PDB file of C-alpha atoms in Angstrom:
ATOM      1  CA  UNK A   1      62.100  33.540 -64.850  1.00  0.00           C
ATOM      2  CA  UNK A   2      59.349  31.232 -66.125  1.00  0.00           C
ATOM      3  CA  UNK A   3      58.790  30.619 -69.812  1.00  0.00           C
ATOM      4  CA  UNK A   4      58.278  28.045 -72.525  1.00  0.00           C
ATOM      5  CA  UNK A   5      60.473  30.018 -74.920  1.00  0.00           C
ATOM      6  CA  UNK A   6      64.017  29.511 -76.096  1.00  0.00           C
ATOM      7  CA  UNK A   7      66.821  31.342 -74.285  1.00  0.00           C
ATOM      8  CA  UNK A   8      70.140  32.530 -75.709  1.00  0.00           C
ATOM      9  CA  UNK A   9      72.757  33.897 -73.335  1.00  0.00           C
ATOM     10  CA  UNK A  10      75.186  36.767 -73.781  1.00  0.00           C
ATOM     11  CA  UNK A  11      78.968  36.697 -74.119  1.00  0.00           C
ATOM     12  CA  UNK A  12      79.270  37.182 -70.354  1.00  0.00           C
ATOM     13  CA  UNK A  13      78.741  34.778 -67.459  1.00  0.00           C
ATOM     14  CA  UNK A  14      74.970  34.269 -67.433  1.00  0.00           C
ATOM     15  CA  UNK A  15      72.596  32.683 -64.915  1.00  0.00           C
ATOM     16  CA  UNK A  16      69.259  31.362 -66.194  1.00  0.00           C
ATOM     17  CA  UNK A  17      66.436  30.119 -63.958  1.00  0.00           C
ATOM     18  CA  UNK A  18      63.207  28.559 -65.179  1.00  0.00           C
ATOM     19  CA  UNK A  19      61.684  25.991 -67.528  1.00  0.00           C
ATOM     20  CA  UNK A  20      62.535  26.346 -71.215  1.00  0.00           C
ATOM     21  CA  UNK A  21      62.430  24.510 -74.509  1.00  0.00           C
ATOM     22  CA  UNK A  22      66.020  25.406 -75.427  1.00  0.00           C
ATOM     23  CA  UNK A  23      68.857  27.097 -73.567  1.00  0.00           C
ATOM     24  CA  UNK A  24      71.955  28.299 -75.418  1.00  0.00           C
ATOM     25  CA  UNK A  25      74.397  29.813 -72.967  1.00  0.00           C
ATOM     26  CA  UNK A  26      76.647  31.390 -75.557  1.00  0.00           C
ATOM     27  CA  UNK A  27      80.246  32.271 -74.665  1.00  0.00           C
ATOM     28  CA  UNK A  28      81.228  32.574 -71.036  1.00  0.00           C
ATOM     29  CA  UNK A  29      80.756  30.475 -67.914  1.00  0.00           C
ATOM     30  CA  UNK A  30      77.007  30.135 -67.657  1.00  0.00           C
ATOM     31  CA  UNK A  31      74.659  28.386 -65.247  1.00  0.00           C
ATOM     32  CA  UNK A  32      71.099  27.246 -65.943  1.00  0.00           C
ATOM     33  CA  UNK A  33      68.620  25.912 -63.384  1.00  0.00           C
ATOM     34  CA  UNK A  34      65.263  24.354 -64.188  1.00  0.00           C
ATOM     35  CA  UNK A  35      63.721  21.830 -66.537  1.00  0.00           C
ATOM     36  CA  UNK A  36      65.278  22.059 -69.988  1.00  0.00           C
ATOM     37  CA  UNK A  37      62.889  20.263 -72.296  1.00  0.00           C
ATOM     38  CA  UNK A  38      65.012  19.833 -75.384  1.00  0.00           C
ATOM     39  CA  UNK A  39      68.454  21.290 -76.028  1.00  0.00           C
ATOM     40  CA  UNK A  40      71.279  22.972 -74.172  1.00  0.00           C
ATOM     41  CA  UNK A  41      74.488  24.020 -75.885  1.00  0.00           C
ATOM     42  CA  UNK A  42      77.847  22.922 -74.539  1.00  0.00           C
ATOM     43  CA  UNK A  43      80.872  24.786 -75.861  1.00  0.00           C
ATOM     44  CA  UNK A  44      83.667  23.249 -73.803  1.00  0.00           C
ATOM     45  CA  UNK A  45      84.213  26.437 -71.765  1.00  0.00           C
ATOM     46  CA  UNK A  46      82.543  25.363 -68.524  1.00  0.00           C
ATOM     47  CA  UNK A  47      79.457  26.807 -70.174  1.00  0.00           C
ATOM     48  CA  UNK A  48      76.075  25.358 -69.214  1.00  0.00           C
ATOM     49  CA  UNK A  49      75.228  23.561 -66.001  1.00  0.00           C
ATOM     50  CA  UNK A  50      71.674  22.257 -66.299  1.00  0.00           C
ATOM     51  CA  UNK A  51      69.318  19.746 -64.746  1.00  0.00           C
ATOM     52  CA  UNK A  52      67.666  17.103 -66.857  1.00  0.00           C
ATOM     53  CA  UNK A  53      64.010  16.119 -66.324  1.00  0.00           C
ATOM     54  CA  UNK A  54      65.243  13.212 -64.197  1.00  0.00           C
ATOM     55  CA  UNK A  55      67.274  15.473 -61.926  1.00  0.00           C
ATOM     56  CA  UNK A  56      70.786  14.843 -63.239  1.00  0.00           C
ATOM     57  CA  UNK A  57      73.214  17.762 -63.429  1.00  0.00           C
ATOM     58  CA  UNK A  58      74.973  18.177 -66.791  1.00  0.00           C
ATOM     59  CA  UNK A  59      77.942  20.330 -67.717  1.00  0.00           C
ATOM     60  CA  UNK A  60      81.141  20.482 -69.762  1.00  0.00           C
ATOM     61  CA  UNK A  61      84.330  21.443 -67.936  1.00  0.00           C
ATOM     62  CA  UNK A  62      87.726  21.567 -69.661  1.00  0.00           C
ATOM     63  CA  UNK A  63      86.477  19.254 -72.428  1.00  0.00           C
ATOM     64  CA  UNK A  64      85.067  16.732 -69.922  1.00  0.00           C
ATOM     65  CA  UNK A  65      81.359  15.969 -70.133  1.00  0.00           C
ATOM     66  CA  UNK A  66      80.067  15.530 -66.568  1.00  0.00           C
ATOM     67  CA  UNK A  67      76.687  14.042 -65.631  1.00  0.00           C
ATOM     68  CA  UNK A  68      75.891  13.636 -61.929  1.00  0.00           C
ATOM     69  CA  UNK A  69      72.918  12.471 -59.915  1.00  0.00           C
ATOM     70  CA  UNK A  70      70.930  10.363 -62.361  1.00  0.00           C
ATOM     71  CA  UNK A  71      69.542   6.901 -61.704  1.00  0.00           C
ATOM     72  CA  UNK A  72      68.614   5.189 -64.973  1.00  0.00           C
ATOM     73  CA  UNK A  73      70.600   6.998 -67.636  1.00  0.00           C
ATOM     74  CA  UNK A  74      72.023   6.219 -71.057  1.00  0.00           C
ATOM     75  CA  UNK A  75      74.381   8.850 -72.480  1.00  0.00           C
ATOM     76  CA  UNK A  76      74.630   8.545 -76.262  1.00  0.00           C
ATOM     77  CA  UNK A  77      77.028  10.524 -78.435  1.00  0.00           C
ATOM     78  CA  UNK A  78      76.390  11.565 -82.037  1.00  0.00           C
ATOM     79  CA  UNK A  79      79.210  12.434 -84.438  1.00  0.00           C
ATOM     80  CA  UNK A  80      79.503  14.663 -87.473  1.00  0.00           C
ATOM     81  CA  UNK A  81      82.662  14.261 -89.576  1.00  0.00           C
ATOM     82  CA  UNK A  82      84.267  12.335 -86.724  1.00  0.00           C
ATOM     83  CA  UNK A  83      83.594  14.938 -84.024  1.00  0.00           C
ATOM     84  CA  UNK A  84      80.964  14.686 -81.290  1.00  0.00           C
ATOM     85  CA  UNK A  85      78.359  17.340 -82.102  1.00  0.00           C
ATOM     86  CA  UNK A  86      75.419  16.220 -79.948  1.00  0.00           C
ATOM     87  CA  UNK A  87      74.802  14.175 -76.815  1.00  0.00           C
ATOM     88  CA  UNK A  88      71.490  12.536 -75.930  1.00  0.00           C
ATOM     89  CA  UNK A  89      70.681  11.794 -72.305  1.00  0.00           C
ATOM     90  CA  UNK A  90      67.982   9.140 -72.102  1.00  0.00           C
ATOM     91  CA  UNK A  91      66.401   8.731 -68.664  1.00  0.00           C
ATOM     92  CA  UNK A  92      63.760   6.559 -67.105  1.00  0.00           C
ATOM     93  CA  UNK A  93      61.773   8.680 -64.666  1.00  0.00           C
ATOM     94  CA  UNK A  94      58.740   8.092 -62.461  1.00  0.00           C
ATOM     95  CA  UNK A  95      55.958  10.667 -62.173  1.00  0.00           C
ATOM     96  CA  UNK A  96      52.952  10.803 -59.865  1.00  0.00           C
ATOM     97  CA  UNK A  97      49.627  11.585 -61.533  1.00  0.00           C
ATOM     98  CA  UNK A  98      46.995  13.805 -59.853  1.00  0.00           C
ATOM     99  CA  UNK A  99      45.144  10.713 -58.638  1.00  0.00           C
ATOM    100  CA  UNK A 100      48.257   9.373 -56.947  1.00  0.00           C
ATOM    101  CA  UNK A 101      49.082   6.774 -59.595  1.00  0.00           C
ATOM    102  CA  UNK A 102      52.772   6.495 -60.443  1.00  0.00           C
ATOM    103  CA  UNK A 103      53.853   6.061 -64.046  1.00  0.00           C
ATOM    104  CA  UNK A 104      57.310   5.384 -65.473  1.00  0.00           C
ATOM    105  CA  UNK A 105      58.359   6.888 -68.775  1.00  0.00           C
ATOM    106  CA  UNK A 106      61.477   7.410 -70.865  1.00  0.00           C
ATOM    107  CA  UNK A 107      62.589  10.982 -71.548  1.00  0.00           C
ATOM    108  CA  UNK A 108      65.304  12.091 -73.978  1.00  0.00           C
ATOM    109  CA  UNK A 109      67.137  15.404 -73.721  1.00  0.00           C
ATOM    110  CA  UNK A 110      69.508  16.538 -76.486  1.00  0.00           C
ATOM    111  CA  UNK A 111      72.575  18.694 -75.892  1.00  0.00           C
ATOM    112  CA  UNK A 112      74.444  20.199 -78.870  1.00  0.00           C
ATOM    113  CA  UNK A 113      78.212  20.199 -78.364  1.00  0.00           C
ATOM    114  CA  UNK A 114      80.278  23.009 -79.893  1.00  0.00           C
ATOM    115  CA  UNK A 115      83.686  22.095 -78.473  1.00  0.00           C
ATOM    116  CA  UNK A 116      85.777  18.951 -78.041  1.00  0.00           C
ATOM    117  CA  UNK A 117      84.759  16.173 -75.656  1.00  0.00           C
ATOM    118  CA  UNK A 118      87.889  14.360 -74.513  1.00  0.00           C
ATOM    119  CA  UNK A 119      86.406  12.334 -71.626  1.00  0.00           C
ATOM    120  CA  UNK A 120      83.142  11.567 -69.837  1.00  0.00           C
ATOM    121  CA  UNK A 121      82.302  11.345 -66.126  1.00  0.00           C
ATOM    122  CA  UNK A 122      78.958   9.736 -65.269  1.00  0.00           C
ATOM    123  CA  UNK A 123      78.012   9.416 -61.595  1.00  0.00           C
ATOM    124  CA  UNK A 124      74.841   7.923 -60.179  1.00  0.00           C
ATOM    125  CA  UNK A 125      72.870   9.174 -57.219  1.00  0.00           C
ATOM    126  CA  UNK A 126      71.771   7.421 -54.080  1.00  0.00           C
ATOM    127  CA  UNK A 127      69.888   4.220 -54.678  1.00  0.00           C
ATOM    128  CA  UNK A 128      70.006   1.653 -57.463  1.00  0.00           C
ATOM    129  CA  UNK A 129      71.497   3.151 -60.622  1.00  0.00           C
ATOM    130  CA  UNK A 130      71.730   1.986 -64.230  1.00  0.00           C
ATOM    131  CA  UNK A 131      74.431   3.944 -66.058  1.00  0.00           C
ATOM    132  CA  UNK A 132      75.360   3.332 -69.693  1.00  0.00           C
ATOM    133  CA  UNK A 133      77.312   5.097 -72.420  1.00  0.00           C
ATOM    134  CA  UNK A 134      77.077   4.608 -76.163  1.00  0.00           C
ATOM    135  CA  UNK A 135      78.667   6.056 -79.277  1.00  0.00           C
ATOM    136  CA  UNK A 136      81.677   7.840 -77.774  1.00  0.00           C
ATOM    137  CA  UNK A 137      84.191   5.590 -79.496  1.00  0.00           C
ATOM    138  CA  UNK A 138      87.602   4.310 -78.500  1.00  0.00           C
ATOM    139  CA  UNK A 139      89.108   7.834 -78.377  1.00  0.00           C
ATOM    140  CA  UNK A 140      86.916   9.035 -75.472  1.00  0.00           C
ATOM    141  CA  UNK A 141      87.534   7.359 -72.082  1.00  0.00           C
ATOM    142  CA  UNK A 142      84.613   7.140 -69.670  1.00  0.00           C
ATOM    143  CA  UNK A 143      84.498   7.005 -65.868  1.00  0.00           C
ATOM    144  CA  UNK A 144      81.351   5.470 -64.351  1.00  0.00           C
ATOM    145  CA  UNK A 145      80.672   5.589 -60.601  1.00  0.00           C
ATOM    146  CA  UNK A 146      77.647   3.905 -59.092  1.00  0.00           C
ATOM    147  CA  UNK A 147      77.940   4.963 -55.449  1.00  0.00           C
ATOM    148  CA  UNK A 148      75.716   3.348 -52.851  1.00  0.00           C
ATOM    149  CA  UNK A 149      73.006   0.959 -53.981  1.00  0.00           C
ATOM    150  CA  UNK A 150      72.736  -1.996 -56.348  1.00  0.00           C
ATOM    151  CA  UNK A 151      74.088  -0.529 -59.565  1.00  0.00           C
ATOM    152  CA  UNK A 152      74.602  -1.626 -63.173  1.00  0.00           C
ATOM    153  CA  UNK A 153      77.430   0.108 -65.058  1.00  0.00           C
ATOM    154  CA  UNK A 154      78.074  -0.419 -68.776  1.00  0.00           C
ATOM    155  CA  UNK A 155      81.196   1.080 -70.347  1.00  0.00           C
ATOM    156  CA  UNK A 156      81.855   2.150 -73.918  1.00  0.00           C
ATOM    157  CA  UNK A 157      84.532   1.400 -76.513  1.00  0.00           C
ATOM    158  CA  UNK A 158      87.333   3.396 -74.861  1.00  0.00           C
ATOM    159  CA  UNK A 159      89.645   2.687 -71.937  1.00  0.00           C
ATOM    160  CA  UNK A 160      87.081   3.152 -69.181  1.00  0.00           C
ATOM    161  CA  UNK A 161      87.080   3.078 -65.378  1.00  0.00           C
ATOM    162  CA  UNK A 162      84.057   1.566 -63.616  1.00  0.00           C
ATOM    163  CA  UNK A 163      83.772   2.083 -59.838  1.00  0.00           C
ATOM    164  CA  UNK A 164      81.110  -0.027 -58.169  1.00  0.00           C
ATOM    165  CA  UNK A 165      80.700   1.455 -54.672  1.00  0.00           C
ATOM    166  CA  UNK A 166      78.804  -0.253 -51.852  1.00  0.00           C
ATOM    167  CA  UNK A 167      75.987  -2.630 -52.805  1.00  0.00           C
ATOM    168  CA  UNK A 168      75.387  -5.573 -55.136  1.00  0.00           C
ATOM    169  CA  UNK A 169      76.668  -4.289 -58.463  1.00  0.00           C
ATOM    170  CA  UNK A 170      77.134  -5.474 -62.053  1.00  0.00           C
ATOM    171  CA  UNK A 171      79.918  -3.960 -64.148  1.00  0.00           C
ATOM    172  CA  UNK A 172      80.445  -4.474 -67.895  1.00  0.00           C
ATOM    173  CA  UNK A 173      83.610  -2.936 -69.336  1.00  0.00           C
ATOM    174  CA  UNK A 174      82.672  -3.020 -73.020  1.00  0.00           C
ATOM    175  CA  UNK A 175      85.498  -2.404 -75.485  1.00  0.00           C
ATOM    176  CA  UNK A 176      88.924  -1.018 -74.673  1.00  0.00           C
ATOM    177  CA  UNK A 177      91.346  -1.703 -71.834  1.00  0.00           C
ATOM    178  CA  UNK A 178      89.157  -1.078 -68.797  1.00  0.00           C
ATOM    179  CA  UNK A 179      89.619  -0.901 -65.044  1.00  0.00           C
ATOM    180  CA  UNK A 180      86.801  -2.331 -62.901  1.00  0.00           C
ATOM    181  CA  UNK A 181      86.657  -2.239 -59.098  1.00  0.00           C
ATOM    182  CA  UNK A 182      85.081  -4.755 -56.749  1.00  0.00           C
ATOM    183  CA  UNK A 183      84.331  -3.461 -53.238  1.00  0.00           C
ATOM    184  CA  UNK A 184      81.779  -4.530 -50.640  1.00  0.00           C
ATOM    185  CA  UNK A 185      78.635  -6.311 -51.772  1.00  0.00           C
ATOM    186  CA  UNK A 186      77.819  -9.176 -54.132  1.00  0.00           C
ATOM    187  CA  UNK A 187      79.445  -7.848 -57.286  1.00  0.00           C
ATOM    188  CA  UNK A 188      79.684  -9.257 -60.802  1.00  0.00           C
ATOM    189  CA  UNK A 189      82.527  -7.851 -62.921  1.00  0.00           C
ATOM    190  CA  UNK A 190      82.899  -8.627 -66.631  1.00  0.00           C
ATOM    191  CA  UNK A 191      85.807  -7.051 -68.497  1.00  0.00           C
ATOM    192  CA  UNK A 192      84.508  -8.052 -71.952  1.00  0.00           C
ATOM    193  CA  UNK A 193      86.672  -6.914 -74.903  1.00  0.00           C
ATOM    194  CA  UNK A 194      90.188  -5.565 -74.408  1.00  0.00           C
ATOM    195  CA  UNK A 195      92.915  -6.108 -71.816  1.00  0.00           C
ATOM    196  CA  UNK A 196      91.052  -5.412 -68.596  1.00  0.00           C
ATOM    197  CA  UNK A 197      92.089  -5.021 -64.959  1.00  0.00           C
ATOM    198  CA  UNK A 198      89.654  -6.202 -62.266  1.00  0.00           C
ATOM    199  CA  UNK A 199      90.729  -4.852 -58.868  1.00  0.00           C
ATOM    200  CA  UNK A 200      89.156  -6.472 -55.819  1.00  0.00           C
ATOM    201  CA  UNK A 201      89.383  -4.770 -52.411  1.00  0.00           C
ATOM    202  CA  UNK A 202      86.850  -7.146 -50.857  1.00  0.00           C
ATOM    203  CA  UNK A 203      85.765 -10.772 -51.184  1.00  0.00           C
ATOM    204  CA  UNK A 204      82.058 -11.273 -50.537  1.00  0.00           C
ATOM    205  CA  UNK A 205      79.692 -14.173 -51.015  1.00  0.00           C
ATOM    206  CA  UNK A 206      78.404 -14.221 -54.579  1.00  0.00           C
ATOM    207  CA  UNK A 207      81.242 -12.186 -56.143  1.00  0.00           C
ATOM    208  CA  UNK A 208      82.080 -13.135 -59.733  1.00  0.00           C
ATOM    209  CA  UNK A 209      85.137 -11.898 -61.632  1.00  0.00           C
ATOM    210  CA  UNK A 210      85.247 -12.556 -65.369  1.00  0.00           C
ATOM    211  CA  UNK A 211      87.368 -11.401 -68.284  1.00  0.00           C
ATOM    212  CA  UNK A 212      86.459 -11.800 -71.935  1.00  0.00           C
ATOM    213  CA  UNK A 213      88.459 -11.238 -75.111  1.00  0.00           C
ATOM    214  CA  UNK A 214      91.988  -9.993 -74.509  1.00  0.00           C
ATOM    215  CA  UNK A 215      94.428 -10.481 -71.616  1.00  0.00           C
ATOM    216  CA  UNK A 216      92.582  -9.867 -68.356  1.00  0.00           C
ATOM    217  CA  UNK A 217      94.032  -9.531 -64.870  1.00  0.00           C
ATOM    218  CA  UNK A 218      92.354 -10.052 -61.488  1.00  0.00           C
ATOM    219  CA  UNK A 219      94.268  -8.123 -58.837  1.00  0.00           C
ATOM    220  CA  UNK A 220      94.069  -8.287 -55.032  1.00  0.00           C
ATOM    221  CA  UNK A 221      96.748  -5.618 -54.557  1.00  0.00           C
ATOM    222  CA  UNK A 222      94.215  -3.292 -52.881  1.00  0.00           C
ATOM    223  CA  UNK A 223      92.981  -5.929 -50.439  1.00  0.00           C
ATOM    224  CA  UNK A 224      93.042  -4.411 -46.910  1.00  0.00           C
ATOM    225  CA  UNK A 225      93.777  -6.167 -43.639  1.00  0.00           C
ATOM    226  CA  UNK A 226      90.799  -8.221 -42.481  1.00  0.00           C
ATOM    227  CA  UNK A 227      89.056  -6.250 -39.679  1.00  0.00           C
ATOM    228  CA  UNK A 228      87.686  -9.515 -38.267  1.00  0.00           C
ATOM    229  CA  UNK A 229      91.250 -10.656 -37.514  1.00  0.00           C
ATOM    230  CA  UNK A 230      93.220  -7.611 -36.240  1.00  0.00           C
ATOM    231  CA  UNK A 231      96.961  -8.099 -36.142  1.00  0.00           C
ATOM    232  CA  UNK A 232      96.774 -11.088 -38.481  1.00  0.00           C
ATOM    233  CA  UNK A 233      98.069 -10.558 -41.995  1.00  0.00           C
ATOM    234  CA  UNK A 234      95.693 -12.414 -44.261  1.00  0.00           C
ATOM    235  CA  UNK A 235      96.594 -13.276 -47.810  1.00  0.00           C
ATOM    236  CA  UNK A 236      94.513 -14.609 -50.690  1.00  0.00           C
ATOM    237  CA  UNK A 237      94.214 -18.050 -52.222  1.00  0.00           C
ATOM    238  CA  UNK A 238      93.029 -17.555 -55.797  1.00  0.00           C
ATOM    239  CA  UNK A 239      92.665 -19.944 -58.717  1.00  0.00           C
ATOM    240  CA  UNK A 240      91.850 -19.074 -62.303  1.00  0.00           C
ATOM    241  CA  UNK A 241      88.699 -20.984 -63.184  1.00  0.00           C
ATOM    242  CA  UNK A 242      88.075 -21.550 -59.473  1.00  0.00           C
ATOM    243  CA  UNK A 243      87.605 -19.414 -56.372  1.00  0.00           C
ATOM    244  CA  UNK A 244      89.326 -16.728 -54.294  1.00  0.00           C
ATOM    245  CA  UNK A 245      89.296 -16.559 -50.491  1.00  0.00           C
ATOM    246  CA  UNK A 246      91.234 -14.910 -47.667  1.00  0.00           C
ATOM    247  CA  UNK A 247      93.751 -17.207 -45.923  1.00  0.00           C
ATOM    248  CA  UNK A 248      96.033 -16.923 -42.899  1.00  0.00           C
ATOM    249  CA  UNK A 249      99.726 -17.821 -42.704  1.00  0.00           C
ATOM    250  CA  UNK A 250      98.812 -21.474 -42.143  1.00  0.00           C
ATOM    251  CA  UNK A 251      96.685 -21.561 -45.289  1.00  0.00           C
ATOM    252  CA  UNK A 252      93.411 -21.708 -43.363  1.00  0.00           C
ATOM    253  CA  UNK A 253      90.526 -20.044 -45.148  1.00  0.00           C
ATOM    254  CA  UNK A 254      88.581 -17.150 -43.644  1.00  0.00           C
ATOM    255  CA  UNK A 255      85.323 -15.633 -44.806  1.00  0.00           C
ATOM    256  CA  UNK A 256      83.364 -16.121 -48.038  1.00  0.00           C
ATOM    257  CA  UNK A 257      84.755 -16.946 -51.462  1.00  0.00           C
ATOM    258  CA  UNK A 258      84.443 -15.371 -54.910  1.00  0.00           C
ATOM    259  CA  UNK A 259      84.356 -17.025 -58.335  1.00  0.00           C
ATOM    260  CA  UNK A 260      87.107 -16.327 -60.872  1.00  0.00           C
ATOM    261  CA  UNK A 261      86.176 -17.260 -64.435  1.00  0.00           C
ATOM    262  CA  UNK A 262      88.446 -19.228 -66.739  1.00  0.00           C
ATOM    263  CA  UNK A 263      88.391 -16.232 -69.119  1.00  0.00           C
ATOM    264  CA  UNK A 264      90.889 -14.485 -66.804  1.00  0.00           C
ATOM    265  CA  UNK A 265      94.547 -14.831 -67.841  1.00  0.00           C
ATOM    266  CA  UNK A 266      96.561 -13.225 -65.018  1.00  0.00           C
ATOM    267  CA  UNK A 267      96.478 -13.047 -61.210  1.00  0.00           C
ATOM    268  CA  UNK A 268      98.050 -10.479 -58.906  1.00  0.00           C
ATOM    269  CA  UNK A 269      98.225 -11.149 -55.182  1.00  0.00           C
ATOM    270  CA  UNK A 270      97.932  -9.006 -52.068  1.00  0.00           C
ATOM    271  CA  UNK A 271     100.549  -7.776 -49.593  1.00  0.00           C
ATOM    272  CA  UNK A 272      99.931 -10.892 -47.473  1.00  0.00           C
ATOM    273  CA  UNK A 273     100.992 -14.516 -47.951  1.00  0.00           C
ATOM    274  CA  UNK A 274      99.157 -15.584 -51.092  1.00  0.00           C
ATOM    275  CA  UNK A 275      98.613 -18.791 -53.017  1.00  0.00           C
ATOM    276  CA  UNK A 276      97.995 -18.106 -56.723  1.00  0.00           C
ATOM    277  CA  UNK A 277      97.076 -20.936 -59.091  1.00  0.00           C
ATOM    278  CA  UNK A 278      97.135 -20.698 -62.890  1.00  0.00           C
ATOM    279  CA  UNK A 279      95.271 -22.766 -65.445  1.00  0.00           C
ATOM    280  CA  UNK A 280      98.049 -23.699 -67.866  1.00  0.00           C
ATOM    281  CA  UNK A 281      96.977 -21.157 -70.496  1.00  0.00           C
ATOM    282  CA  UNK A 282      99.998 -18.861 -70.370  1.00  0.00           C
ATOM    283  CA  UNK A 283      98.848 -17.295 -67.095  1.00  0.00           C
ATOM    284  CA  UNK A 284     101.021 -14.652 -65.456  1.00  0.00           C
ATOM    285  CA  UNK A 285     101.098 -14.986 -61.646  1.00  0.00           C
ATOM    286  CA  UNK A 286     102.534 -12.097 -59.605  1.00  0.00           C
ATOM    287  CA  UNK A 287     102.808 -12.448 -55.836  1.00  0.00           C
ATOM    288  CA  UNK A 288     103.684  -8.884 -54.718  1.00  0.00           C
ATOM    289  CA  UNK A 289     104.514  -8.670 -50.972  1.00  0.00           C
ATOM    290  CA  UNK A 290     104.465 -11.535 -48.489  1.00  0.00           C
ATOM    291  CA  UNK A 291     105.661 -15.132 -48.648  1.00  0.00           C
ATOM    292  CA  UNK A 292     103.744 -16.233 -51.734  1.00  0.00           C
ATOM    293  CA  UNK A 293     103.244 -19.592 -53.390  1.00  0.00           C
ATOM    294  CA  UNK A 294     102.682 -19.546 -57.153  1.00  0.00           C
ATOM    295  CA  UNK A 295     101.309 -22.764 -58.605  1.00  0.00           C
ATOM    296  CA  UNK A 296     101.672 -22.559 -62.361  1.00  0.00           C
ATOM    297  CA  UNK A 297     100.946 -25.315 -64.812  1.00  0.00           C
ATOM    298  CA  UNK A 298     102.826 -25.852 -68.042  1.00  0.00           C
ATOM    299  CA  UNK A 299     102.611 -22.635 -70.023  1.00  0.00           C
ATOM    300  CA  UNK A 300     102.125 -20.348 -66.990  1.00  0.00           C
ATOM    301  CA  UNK A 301     104.590 -17.605 -65.980  1.00  0.00           C
ATOM    302  CA  UNK A 302     104.950 -17.289 -62.195  1.00  0.00           C
ATOM    303  CA  UNK A 303     106.966 -14.322 -60.881  1.00  0.00           C
ATOM    304  CA  UNK A 304     107.892 -12.868 -57.486  1.00  0.00           C
ATOM    305  CA  UNK A 305     107.037 -15.863 -55.350  1.00  0.00           C
ATOM    306  CA  UNK A 306     107.898 -19.482 -54.633  1.00  0.00           C
ATOM    307  CA  UNK A 307     107.229 -21.491 -57.787  1.00  0.00           C
ATOM    308  CA  UNK A 308     105.935 -25.020 -57.339  1.00  0.00           C
TER     309      UNK A 308
END
């Protein structure tokens, strides 16, 4: 079906194909395919699944707003009497003109929301993504996933989860108590406001782990065994306001190092033999497994390790 008209679905499960100004699925579990120029209703009943002009797939499932496959996307919520009643998806897309010239432009699609939005899932596609959320407030948690590529993820005011994926990524937690992950690649993690948890499963050259306002924790609890040294249990030597690096049982360093900002308050070690060093600002040092050494200054709170 091809048209520039508006489409309103029935009370049943509808399927709409084509390019339209507005699609309103109505009740039921509906699916829409094509370029939706302006508005698509979302009633919280797994109703519309649509593609934005930039190719992202949008839908609402069990009160979760899901956007998948975009590259440069800002998802902005609008509220009426405290409830989210509309969501704007702002994309940067590249088009090829008839003469072969490529132009980049910003496109906004608006999606009225008729039911509650309790959480948001925003996933990038392949390549370098820029994913941001705005206006959802502290009561709506957001999960951002960059996937492969060099991604930039910016959280909202709620308790968000930001997953970096492979590549050189930059993660900004925003407000709330956020969880940020650091995997392979040169990653920069900034918790910003709130009590944030920065979980590192890899230490690569150029990594930076920073907190912000609140009590922030850098954790190496998910650090795997080093594949370059099979059979050797490597721990971590980490210092607040200094660096982090893998070490063997003799304390010898292996591999690159990461920077840990002085804005971090707490450190959590790996399952290996760790050396954790505080900065005298009421740091909490937790060794976890292994034969750990916790070097706290006056005011620090070492636990589960050998205090020195």
